[in-house]
Amino acid sequence: MHLATTNLAVVNKLIAHTHANHHVIDHHGFHTHTAHHLGSLHFLGATDNKIEELYKDMHDEVNFYQDSPHEITRTNWRQSIGDKRFCKAYQEFFDQELAAAGNDWHQKFMEFLLDNESGPLINCVVAGVAHPLIHIGYAFELDSIVVASEALTMCAVCYNYLHEVIDKLKPPKSGSKSALTIFQDLRSDHRLPLFDGPGV
């Protein structure tokens, strides 16, 4: 099977268009999937024309940006975390901060994710059905500063009580085991006779 060659420039152009015009969360409360879809289409080898055609279909029902109650700055950026009304302000803030970092935007991105030792932004990547986490993956896979800004925006506006689950995690007192060891322990535990034969 031969996959078509695609130009990442088309994907980047369409992601930039969405980024400039649409909320990362729509009026139904759903997260944008545009970067996920476009990135997947690119990696699966869709042609540029097909990507553009499907992009038009993706935007039948989208939410244009609404103004935020106030601007987000370096001094107040943690004060409105979890408030979806600040989508535009957060995106503008993260756009500026990442752009100012230039080629070091990856480092600046990680600084924002890990900014607060007691409650870092990264602890809420599981909120919003893990969409912030998915977006982070696409930011690095596409090497896209635009998707990175959207990922930080999602982390900020989706921040909710779920971060407490991760905030409160403590290292195990008895040490830890690898995933393979845990599976082997489960498989050999006679109290869990789930399967008759090996291979599961």
Short mmCIF file of C-alpha atoms in Angstrom, two decimals:
data_model
loop_
_atom_site.label_atom_id
_atom_site.label_comp_id
_atom_site.label_asym_id
_atom_site.label_seq_id
_atom_site.Cartn_x
_atom_site.Cartn_y
_atom_site.Cartn_z
CA MET A 1 0.00 0.00 0.00
CA HIS A 2 1.33 3.45 -0.93
CA LEU A 3 0.40 6.43 1.22
CA ALA A 4 0.10 9.82 -0.39
CA THR A 5 2.70 12.42 0.45
CA THR A 6 1.31 15.40 2.28
CA ASN A 7 2.70 18.81 2.90
CA LEU A 8 2.77 19.81 6.55
CA ALA A 9 2.48 23.44 5.40
CA VAL A 10 -1.19 22.85 4.51
CA VAL A 11 -1.86 21.29 7.92
CA ASN A 12 -0.08 24.19 9.64
CA LYS A 13 -2.06 26.74 7.62
CA LEU A 14 -5.38 25.15 8.58
CA ILE A 15 -4.39 24.76 12.24
CA ALA A 16 -3.37 28.44 12.28
CA HIS A 17 -6.75 29.40 10.78
CA THR A 18 -8.63 27.53 13.49
CA HIS A 19 -6.32 28.90 16.16
CA ALA A 20 -6.94 32.47 15.04
CA ASN A 21 -10.71 32.17 14.88
CA HIS A 22 -12.14 29.48 17.13
CA HIS A 23 -12.31 28.61 20.81
CA VAL A 24 -10.54 25.49 22.04
CA ILE A 25 -13.90 24.66 23.67
CA ASP A 26 -17.13 25.08 21.72
CA HIS A 27 -20.53 26.28 22.91
CA HIS A 28 -21.52 22.68 23.73
CA GLY A 29 -18.51 22.35 26.03
CA PHE A 30 -16.63 20.07 23.62
CA HIS A 31 -12.92 20.48 22.93
CA THR A 32 -11.53 21.24 19.51
CA HIS A 33 -10.35 18.19 17.64
CA THR A 34 -9.03 20.07 14.62
CA ALA A 35 -5.32 19.58 15.35
CA HIS A 36 -5.96 15.90 16.18
CA HIS A 37 -7.86 15.31 12.94
CA LEU A 38 -5.49 17.26 10.71
CA GLY A 39 -2.41 15.70 12.29
CA SER A 40 -3.84 12.21 11.93
CA LEU A 41 -4.83 12.83 8.32
CA HIS A 42 -1.31 14.05 7.59
CA PHE A 43 0.37 11.08 9.28
CA LEU A 44 -1.97 8.66 7.51
CA GLY A 45 -0.98 10.16 4.17
CA ALA A 46 -4.10 12.06 3.09
CA THR A 47 -3.53 14.39 0.16
CA ASP A 48 -3.47 18.14 0.70
CA ASN A 49 -6.75 18.48 -1.22
CA LYS A 50 -8.42 15.83 0.92
CA ILE A 51 -7.17 17.49 4.11
CA GLU A 52 -8.58 20.86 2.98
CA GLU A 53 -11.89 19.24 1.98
CA LEU A 54 -12.25 17.50 5.34
CA TYR A 55 -11.25 20.68 7.17
CA LYS A 56 -14.28 22.44 5.68
CA ASP A 57 -16.51 19.62 6.94
CA MET A 58 -14.99 19.91 10.43
CA HIS A 59 -16.11 23.50 10.69
CA ASP A 60 -19.82 23.16 10.03
CA GLU A 61 -20.48 23.97 13.67
CA VAL A 62 -17.71 25.81 15.48
CA ASN A 63 -17.52 28.46 18.13
CA PHE A 64 -15.88 31.77 17.28
CA TYR A 65 -13.88 33.52 19.97
CA GLN A 66 -15.73 35.59 22.53
CA ASP A 67 -13.95 38.31 24.46
CA SER A 68 -12.69 37.32 27.91
CA PRO A 69 -13.62 39.32 31.02
CA HIS A 70 -10.05 40.66 31.25
CA GLU A 71 -6.55 40.17 29.90
CA ILE A 72 -4.29 37.39 31.17
CA THR A 73 -0.76 38.51 32.08
CA ARG A 74 2.33 37.04 33.74
CA THR A 75 1.16 38.41 37.09
CA ASN A 76 -2.42 37.09 37.00
CA TRP A 77 -2.30 34.03 34.76
CA ARG A 78 -3.03 31.51 37.53
CA GLN A 79 -5.96 33.50 38.94
CA SER A 80 -8.51 32.51 36.27
CA ILE A 81 -7.51 28.88 35.86
CA GLY A 82 -10.54 26.66 35.38
CA ASP A 83 -12.71 29.45 33.96
CA LYS A 84 -13.69 28.72 30.35
CA ARG A 85 -14.65 32.36 29.78
CA PHE A 86 -10.92 33.06 29.51
CA CYS A 87 -10.23 30.90 26.43
CA LYS A 88 -9.33 33.87 24.27
CA ALA A 89 -7.27 35.65 26.94
CA TYR A 90 -5.31 32.52 27.80
CA GLN A 91 -4.65 31.72 24.17
CA GLU A 92 -3.42 35.26 23.51
CA PHE A 93 -1.20 35.07 26.61
CA PHE A 94 0.31 31.70 25.72
CA ASP A 95 0.74 32.78 22.08
CA GLN A 96 2.81 35.77 23.22
CA GLU A 97 4.84 33.85 25.79
CA LEU A 98 5.74 30.97 23.47
CA ALA A 99 6.51 33.31 20.56
CA ALA A 100 8.78 35.41 22.81
CA ALA A 101 10.75 32.24 23.60
CA GLY A 102 11.55 31.79 19.90
CA ASN A 103 13.23 28.48 19.15
CA ASP A 104 13.13 27.66 22.86
CA TRP A 105 9.32 27.50 22.91
CA HIS A 106 9.44 23.80 23.91
CA GLN A 107 11.28 24.77 27.10
CA LYS A 108 8.86 27.64 27.84
CA PHE A 109 5.95 25.26 27.24
CA MET A 110 7.31 22.84 29.85
CA GLU A 111 7.92 25.70 32.29
CA PHE A 112 4.23 26.57 32.15
CA LEU A 113 3.18 22.95 32.60
CA LEU A 114 5.45 22.49 35.61
CA ASP A 115 5.26 26.06 36.98
CA ASN A 116 3.90 25.45 40.48
CA GLU A 117 5.34 22.66 42.59
CA SER A 118 2.25 22.30 44.79
CA GLY A 119 -0.25 22.33 41.91
CA PRO A 120 1.37 22.38 38.47
CA LEU A 121 -0.77 22.89 35.40
CA ILE A 122 0.26 19.45 34.11
CA ASN A 123 -1.70 17.82 36.94
CA CYS A 124 -4.93 18.62 35.13
CA VAL A 125 -4.11 17.11 31.75
CA VAL A 126 -6.59 14.34 32.58
CA ALA A 127 -9.46 16.84 32.90
CA GLY A 128 -11.68 17.37 29.91
CA VAL A 129 -11.53 13.67 29.05
CA ALA A 130 -7.74 13.99 28.66
CA HIS A 131 -8.03 16.38 25.70
CA PRO A 132 -5.26 18.61 27.07
CA LEU A 133 -2.99 15.55 27.17
CA ILE A 134 -3.92 14.58 23.60
CA HIS A 135 -3.26 18.14 22.47
CA ILE A 136 0.16 18.12 24.15
CA GLY A 137 1.02 14.98 22.19
CA TYR A 138 0.05 16.59 18.90
CA ALA A 139 1.98 19.77 19.77
CA PHE A 140 5.18 17.76 19.97
CA GLU A 141 4.35 15.32 17.17
CA LEU A 142 3.61 18.19 14.77
CA ASP A 143 6.31 20.38 16.36
CA SER A 144 3.68 23.12 16.42
CA ILE A 145 3.90 26.20 18.61
CA VAL A 146 0.26 26.91 17.70
CA VAL A 147 -0.96 23.53 18.97
CA ALA A 148 1.26 23.98 22.04
CA SER A 149 -0.50 27.26 22.84
CA GLU A 150 -3.87 25.56 22.43
CA ALA A 151 -2.72 22.72 24.71
CA LEU A 152 -1.73 25.17 27.45
CA THR A 153 -5.03 27.01 26.96
CA MET A 154 -6.94 23.74 27.35
CA CYS A 155 -4.95 22.88 30.47
CA ALA A 156 -5.74 26.29 31.93
CA VAL A 157 -9.47 26.47 31.18
CA CYS A 158 -10.16 22.78 31.87
CA TYR A 159 -8.36 22.85 35.22
CA ASN A 160 -10.75 21.34 37.76
CA TYR A 161 -10.96 19.12 40.83
CA LEU A 162 -9.30 16.19 39.03
CA HIS A 163 -5.90 17.81 39.58
CA GLU A 164 -6.28 16.93 43.26
CA VAL A 165 -6.02 13.23 42.44
CA ILE A 166 -2.53 13.79 41.06
CA ASP A 167 -1.62 16.56 43.54
CA LYS A 168 -2.16 14.17 46.44
CA LEU A 169 -0.21 11.22 45.01
CA LYS A 170 2.63 10.09 47.23
CA PRO A 171 5.43 7.69 46.34
CA PRO A 172 4.62 4.15 47.50
CA LYS A 173 6.15 3.27 50.87
CA SER A 174 7.02 -0.24 49.77
CA GLY A 175 8.77 0.76 46.56
CA SER A 176 7.36 0.34 43.10
CA LYS A 177 7.16 -2.37 40.47
CA SER A 178 7.34 -2.22 36.72
CA ALA A 179 4.13 -2.69 34.74
CA LEU A 180 5.44 -6.04 33.46
CA THR A 181 6.06 -7.27 37.03
CA ILE A 182 2.55 -6.23 38.06
CA PHE A 183 1.04 -8.15 35.13
CA GLN A 184 3.15 -11.20 35.96
CA ASP A 185 2.03 -11.02 39.60
CA LEU A 186 -1.61 -10.80 38.53
CA ARG A 187 -1.23 -13.69 36.12
CA SER A 188 0.38 -15.94 38.72
CA ASP A 189 -2.04 -15.02 41.53
CA HIS A 190 -4.32 -18.06 42.01
CA ARG A 191 -6.97 -15.84 43.61
CA LEU A 192 -7.57 -14.38 40.15
CA PRO A 193 -8.33 -17.40 37.93
CA LEU A 194 -9.60 -15.38 35.00
CA PHE A 195 -8.13 -17.48 32.21
CA ASP A 196 -7.36 -21.16 31.80
CA GLY A 197 -4.31 -20.84 29.59
CA PRO A 198 -1.29 -18.65 28.98
CA GLY A 199 -1.16 -15.82 26.49
CA VAL A 200 -3.44 -13.37 28.19
#
